[in-house]
mmCIF file of C-alpha atoms in Angstrom:
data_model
loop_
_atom_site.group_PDB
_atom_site.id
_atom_site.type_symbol
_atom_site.label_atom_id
_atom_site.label_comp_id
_atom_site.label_asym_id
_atom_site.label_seq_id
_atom_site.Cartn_x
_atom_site.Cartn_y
_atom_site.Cartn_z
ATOM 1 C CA UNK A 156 69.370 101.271 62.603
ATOM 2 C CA UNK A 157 68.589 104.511 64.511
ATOM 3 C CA UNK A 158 68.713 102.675 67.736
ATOM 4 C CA UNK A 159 71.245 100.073 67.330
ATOM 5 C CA UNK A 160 73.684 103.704 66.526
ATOM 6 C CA UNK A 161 72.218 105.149 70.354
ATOM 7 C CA UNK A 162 72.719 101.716 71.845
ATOM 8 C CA UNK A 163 75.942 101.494 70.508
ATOM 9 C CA UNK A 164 76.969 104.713 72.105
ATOM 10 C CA UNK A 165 75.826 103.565 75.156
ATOM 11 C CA UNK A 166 77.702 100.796 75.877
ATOM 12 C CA UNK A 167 80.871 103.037 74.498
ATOM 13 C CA UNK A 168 80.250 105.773 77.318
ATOM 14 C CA UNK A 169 79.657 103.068 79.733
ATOM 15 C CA UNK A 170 82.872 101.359 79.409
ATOM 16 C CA UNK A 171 85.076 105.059 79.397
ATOM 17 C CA UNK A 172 84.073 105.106 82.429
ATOM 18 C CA UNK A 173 84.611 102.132 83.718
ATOM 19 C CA UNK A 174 88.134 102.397 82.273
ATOM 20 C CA UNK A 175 88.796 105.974 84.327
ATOM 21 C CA UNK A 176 90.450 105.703 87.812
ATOM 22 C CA UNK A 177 87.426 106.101 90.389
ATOM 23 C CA UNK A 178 88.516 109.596 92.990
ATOM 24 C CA UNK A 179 90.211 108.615 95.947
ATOM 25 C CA UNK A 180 88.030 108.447 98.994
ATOM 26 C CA UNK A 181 88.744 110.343 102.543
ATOM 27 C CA UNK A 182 88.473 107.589 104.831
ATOM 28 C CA UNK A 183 87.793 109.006 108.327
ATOM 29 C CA UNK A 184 89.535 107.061 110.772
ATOM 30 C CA UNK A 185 87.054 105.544 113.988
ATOM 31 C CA UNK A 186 89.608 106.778 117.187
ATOM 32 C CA UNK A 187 87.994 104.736 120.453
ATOM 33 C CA UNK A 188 90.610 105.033 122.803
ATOM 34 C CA UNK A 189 93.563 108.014 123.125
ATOM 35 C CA UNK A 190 96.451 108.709 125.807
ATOM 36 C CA UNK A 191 97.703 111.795 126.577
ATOM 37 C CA UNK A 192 101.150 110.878 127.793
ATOM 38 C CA UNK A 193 103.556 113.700 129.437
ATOM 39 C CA UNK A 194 107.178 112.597 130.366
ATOM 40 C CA UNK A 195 109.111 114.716 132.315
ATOM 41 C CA UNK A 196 111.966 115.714 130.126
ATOM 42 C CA UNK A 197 114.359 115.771 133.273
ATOM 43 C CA UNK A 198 113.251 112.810 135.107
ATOM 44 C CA UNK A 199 111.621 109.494 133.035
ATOM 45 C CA UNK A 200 109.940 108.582 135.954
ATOM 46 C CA UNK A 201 107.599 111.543 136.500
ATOM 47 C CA UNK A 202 104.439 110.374 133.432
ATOM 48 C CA UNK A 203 101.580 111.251 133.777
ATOM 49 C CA UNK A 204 98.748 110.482 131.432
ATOM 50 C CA UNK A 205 95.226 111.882 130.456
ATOM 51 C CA UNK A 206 93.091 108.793 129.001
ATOM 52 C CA UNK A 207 89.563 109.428 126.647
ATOM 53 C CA UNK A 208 87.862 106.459 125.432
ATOM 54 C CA UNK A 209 84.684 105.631 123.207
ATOM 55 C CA UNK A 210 83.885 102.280 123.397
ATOM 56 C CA UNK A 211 80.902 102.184 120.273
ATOM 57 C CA UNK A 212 83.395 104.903 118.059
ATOM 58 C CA UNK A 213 80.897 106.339 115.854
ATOM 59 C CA UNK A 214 77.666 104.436 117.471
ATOM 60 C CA UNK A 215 75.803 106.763 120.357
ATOM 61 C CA UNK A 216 77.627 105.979 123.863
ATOM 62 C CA UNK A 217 79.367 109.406 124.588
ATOM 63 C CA UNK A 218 83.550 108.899 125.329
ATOM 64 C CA UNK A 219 84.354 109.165 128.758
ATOM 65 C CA UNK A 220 87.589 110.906 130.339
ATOM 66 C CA UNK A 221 89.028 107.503 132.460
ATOM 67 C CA UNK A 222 92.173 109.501 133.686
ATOM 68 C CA UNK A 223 93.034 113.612 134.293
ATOM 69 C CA UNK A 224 96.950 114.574 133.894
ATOM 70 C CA UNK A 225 98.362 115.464 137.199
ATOM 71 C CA UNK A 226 101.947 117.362 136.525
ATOM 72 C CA UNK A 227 104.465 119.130 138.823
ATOM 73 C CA UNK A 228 104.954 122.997 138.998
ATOM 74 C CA UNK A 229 107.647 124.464 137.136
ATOM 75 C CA UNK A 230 108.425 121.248 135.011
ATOM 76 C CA UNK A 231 108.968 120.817 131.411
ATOM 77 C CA UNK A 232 106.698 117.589 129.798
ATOM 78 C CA UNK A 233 107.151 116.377 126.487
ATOM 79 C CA UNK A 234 103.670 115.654 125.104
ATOM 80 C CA UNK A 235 103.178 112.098 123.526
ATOM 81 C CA UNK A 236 99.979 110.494 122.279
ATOM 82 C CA UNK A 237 98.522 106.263 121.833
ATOM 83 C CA UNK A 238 95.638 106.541 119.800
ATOM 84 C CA UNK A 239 93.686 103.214 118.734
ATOM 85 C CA UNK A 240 90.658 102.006 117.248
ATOM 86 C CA UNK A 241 89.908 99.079 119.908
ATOM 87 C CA UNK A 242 86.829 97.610 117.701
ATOM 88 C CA UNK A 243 88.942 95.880 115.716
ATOM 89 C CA UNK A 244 91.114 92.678 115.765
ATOM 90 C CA UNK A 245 93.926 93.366 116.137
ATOM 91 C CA UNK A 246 93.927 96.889 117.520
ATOM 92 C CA UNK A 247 94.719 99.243 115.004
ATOM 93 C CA UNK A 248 97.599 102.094 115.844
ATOM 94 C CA UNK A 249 96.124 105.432 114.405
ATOM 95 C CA UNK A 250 99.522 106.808 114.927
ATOM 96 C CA UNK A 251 100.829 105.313 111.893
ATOM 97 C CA UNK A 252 98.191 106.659 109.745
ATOM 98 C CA UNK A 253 98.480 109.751 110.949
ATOM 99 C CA UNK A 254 102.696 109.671 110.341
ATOM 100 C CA UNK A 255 101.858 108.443 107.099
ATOM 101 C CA UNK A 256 98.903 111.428 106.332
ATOM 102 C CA UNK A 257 101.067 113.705 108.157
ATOM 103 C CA UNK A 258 100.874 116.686 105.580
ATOM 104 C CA UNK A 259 96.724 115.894 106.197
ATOM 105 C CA UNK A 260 96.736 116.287 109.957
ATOM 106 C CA UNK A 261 97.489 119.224 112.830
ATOM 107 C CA UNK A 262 96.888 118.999 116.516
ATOM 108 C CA UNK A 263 95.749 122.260 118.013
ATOM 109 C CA UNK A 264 95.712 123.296 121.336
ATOM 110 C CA UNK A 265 93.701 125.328 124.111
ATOM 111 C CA UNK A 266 94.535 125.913 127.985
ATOM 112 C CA UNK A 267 93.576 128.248 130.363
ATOM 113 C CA UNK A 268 96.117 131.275 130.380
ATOM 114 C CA UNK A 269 98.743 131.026 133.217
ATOM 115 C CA UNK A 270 98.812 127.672 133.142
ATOM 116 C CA UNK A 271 102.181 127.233 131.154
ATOM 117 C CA UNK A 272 105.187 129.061 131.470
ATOM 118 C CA UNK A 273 105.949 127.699 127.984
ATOM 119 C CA UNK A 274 104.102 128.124 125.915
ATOM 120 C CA UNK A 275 102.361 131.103 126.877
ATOM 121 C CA UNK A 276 99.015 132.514 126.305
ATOM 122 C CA UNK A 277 96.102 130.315 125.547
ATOM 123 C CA UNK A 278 97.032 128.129 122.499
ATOM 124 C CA UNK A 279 96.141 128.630 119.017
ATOM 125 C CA UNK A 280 92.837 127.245 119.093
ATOM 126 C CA UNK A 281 90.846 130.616 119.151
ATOM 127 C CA UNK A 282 93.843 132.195 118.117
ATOM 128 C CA UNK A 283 95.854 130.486 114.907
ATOM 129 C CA UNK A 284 98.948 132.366 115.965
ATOM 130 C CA UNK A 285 99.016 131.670 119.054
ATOM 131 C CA UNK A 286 102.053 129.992 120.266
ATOM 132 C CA UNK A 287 102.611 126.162 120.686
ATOM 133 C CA UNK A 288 106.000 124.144 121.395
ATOM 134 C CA UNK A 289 106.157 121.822 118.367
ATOM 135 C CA UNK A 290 108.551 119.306 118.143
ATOM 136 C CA UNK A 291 107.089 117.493 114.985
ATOM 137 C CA UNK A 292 106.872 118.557 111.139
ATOM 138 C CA UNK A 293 105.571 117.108 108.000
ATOM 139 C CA UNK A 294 107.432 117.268 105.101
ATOM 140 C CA UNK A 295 106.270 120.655 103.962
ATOM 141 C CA UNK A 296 107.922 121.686 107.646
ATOM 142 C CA UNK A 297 104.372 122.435 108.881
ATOM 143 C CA UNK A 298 103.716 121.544 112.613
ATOM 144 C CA UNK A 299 102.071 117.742 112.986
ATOM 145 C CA UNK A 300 101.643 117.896 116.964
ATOM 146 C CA UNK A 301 102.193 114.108 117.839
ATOM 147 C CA UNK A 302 105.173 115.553 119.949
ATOM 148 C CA UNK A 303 105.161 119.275 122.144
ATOM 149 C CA UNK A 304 106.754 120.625 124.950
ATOM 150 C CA UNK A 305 105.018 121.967 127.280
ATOM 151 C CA UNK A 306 106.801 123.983 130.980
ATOM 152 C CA UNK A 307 104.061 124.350 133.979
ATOM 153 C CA UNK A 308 103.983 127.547 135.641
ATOM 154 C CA UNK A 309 103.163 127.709 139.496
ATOM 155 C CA UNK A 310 100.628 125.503 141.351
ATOM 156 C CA UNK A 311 97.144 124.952 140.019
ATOM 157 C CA UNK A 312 94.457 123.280 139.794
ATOM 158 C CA UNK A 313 91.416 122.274 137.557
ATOM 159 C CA UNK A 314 93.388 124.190 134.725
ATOM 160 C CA UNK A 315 91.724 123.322 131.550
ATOM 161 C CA UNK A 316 93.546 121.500 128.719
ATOM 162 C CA UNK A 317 91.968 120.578 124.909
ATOM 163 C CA UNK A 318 93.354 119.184 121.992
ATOM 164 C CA UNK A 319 91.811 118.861 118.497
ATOM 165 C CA UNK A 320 93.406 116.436 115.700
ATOM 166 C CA UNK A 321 92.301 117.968 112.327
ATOM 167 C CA UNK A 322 92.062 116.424 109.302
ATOM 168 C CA UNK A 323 92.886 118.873 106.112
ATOM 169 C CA UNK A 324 93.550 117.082 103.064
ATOM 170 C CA UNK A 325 94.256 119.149 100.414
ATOM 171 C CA UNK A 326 93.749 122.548 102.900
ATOM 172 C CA UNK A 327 96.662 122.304 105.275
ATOM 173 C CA UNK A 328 98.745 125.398 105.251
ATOM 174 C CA UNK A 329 100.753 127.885 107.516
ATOM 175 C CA UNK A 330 97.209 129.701 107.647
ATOM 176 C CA UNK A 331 95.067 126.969 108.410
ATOM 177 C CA UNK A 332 93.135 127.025 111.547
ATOM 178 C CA UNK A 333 91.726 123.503 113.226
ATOM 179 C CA UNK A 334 87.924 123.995 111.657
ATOM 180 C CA UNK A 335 89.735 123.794 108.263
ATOM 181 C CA UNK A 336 88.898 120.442 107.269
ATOM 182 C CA UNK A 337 87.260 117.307 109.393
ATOM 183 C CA UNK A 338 87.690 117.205 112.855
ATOM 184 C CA UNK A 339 88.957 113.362 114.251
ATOM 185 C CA UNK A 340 88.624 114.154 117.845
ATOM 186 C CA UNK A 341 88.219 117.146 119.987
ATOM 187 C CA UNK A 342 89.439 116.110 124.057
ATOM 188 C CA UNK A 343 89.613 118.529 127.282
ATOM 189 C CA UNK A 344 90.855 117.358 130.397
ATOM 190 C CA UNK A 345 90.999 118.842 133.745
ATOM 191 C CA UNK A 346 94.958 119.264 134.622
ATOM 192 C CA UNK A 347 96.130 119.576 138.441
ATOM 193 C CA UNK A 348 99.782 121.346 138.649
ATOM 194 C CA UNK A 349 100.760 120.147 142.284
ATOM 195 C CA UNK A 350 103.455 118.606 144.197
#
């Protein structure tokens, strides 16, 4: 009697929890190839592009930087992005993940000082508060980054330029910094400003 009761409450407990909702997973997204894509917002014709692929994703070939952004002095860019996972058929767009997680996701910035006339500084990277051009918000109007403005100062060259996309479910806030959360990819290119 004793243990038909226990087995009994056994198969009870096992089927409440069968019957509750399993958590949600954070599904980290495999990013194998992204474009940096600056348009001159006066003149369509002036793009440049910065291009970082990894053609394993998560396996152990490092990414390689296939293309540097070259931009003119004294210009103002608006920063696009492509970002893919190529290992699949067909490619997937990350972009629209990223739209759709938008309250879950921040791009941060770095650059070396004097390199922009707008913004100034060095980004907000190392600094949260530092300033950045953002022309994108999710719906709590907290900066995305999937669109920025950027105005070169005077020649240069071999200026340094890094972008992190963060992933912050759940931490995401006016305070948040880019180590807050998962990190999806961290980039730096080598910018020329130059005629």
């Amino acid at each position: 009697m004793v243990f038909a009761l226990a087995g009994s409450l056994f198969i009870t407990s096992c089927n409440k929890e069968e019957l509750e909702a399993p958590e949600e997973e954070n599904v980290v997204e495999e990013f194998t190839y992204v474009e940096f894509i600056f348009t001159n917002v006066n003149d369509p014709n002036d793009v440049s592009k910065g291009i970082w692929e990894d053609e394993d994703g998560f396996g152990p070939m490092e990414p390689v930087i296939l293309q540097h952004p070259n931009l003119k002095p004294e210009q103002t860019y608006k920063l696009t992005f492509v970002m893919e996972n190529r290992l699949v058929s067909p490619v997937e767009n990350l972009l629209e993940e990223i739209m759709d997680e938008d309250d879950e996701h921040q791009i941060f910035f770095a650059f070396d000082e004097g390199t922009f006339s707008s913004p100034t500084g060095v980004g907000n990277i190392a600094d949260n508060s530092g300033q950045i051009n953002y022309l994108d918000f999710d719906d709590n109007g907290l900066p995305l980054g999937l669109e920025t403005e950027w105005t070169t100062a005077g020649p240069k060259t071999g200026a340094s330029f890094r972008a992190i996309l963060a992933h912050k479910p759940g931490v995401k806030n006016a305070n948040s910094s880019w180590n807050s959360g998962d990190i999806d990819w961290d980039i730096t290119f080598s910018i020329d400003i130059q005629e």
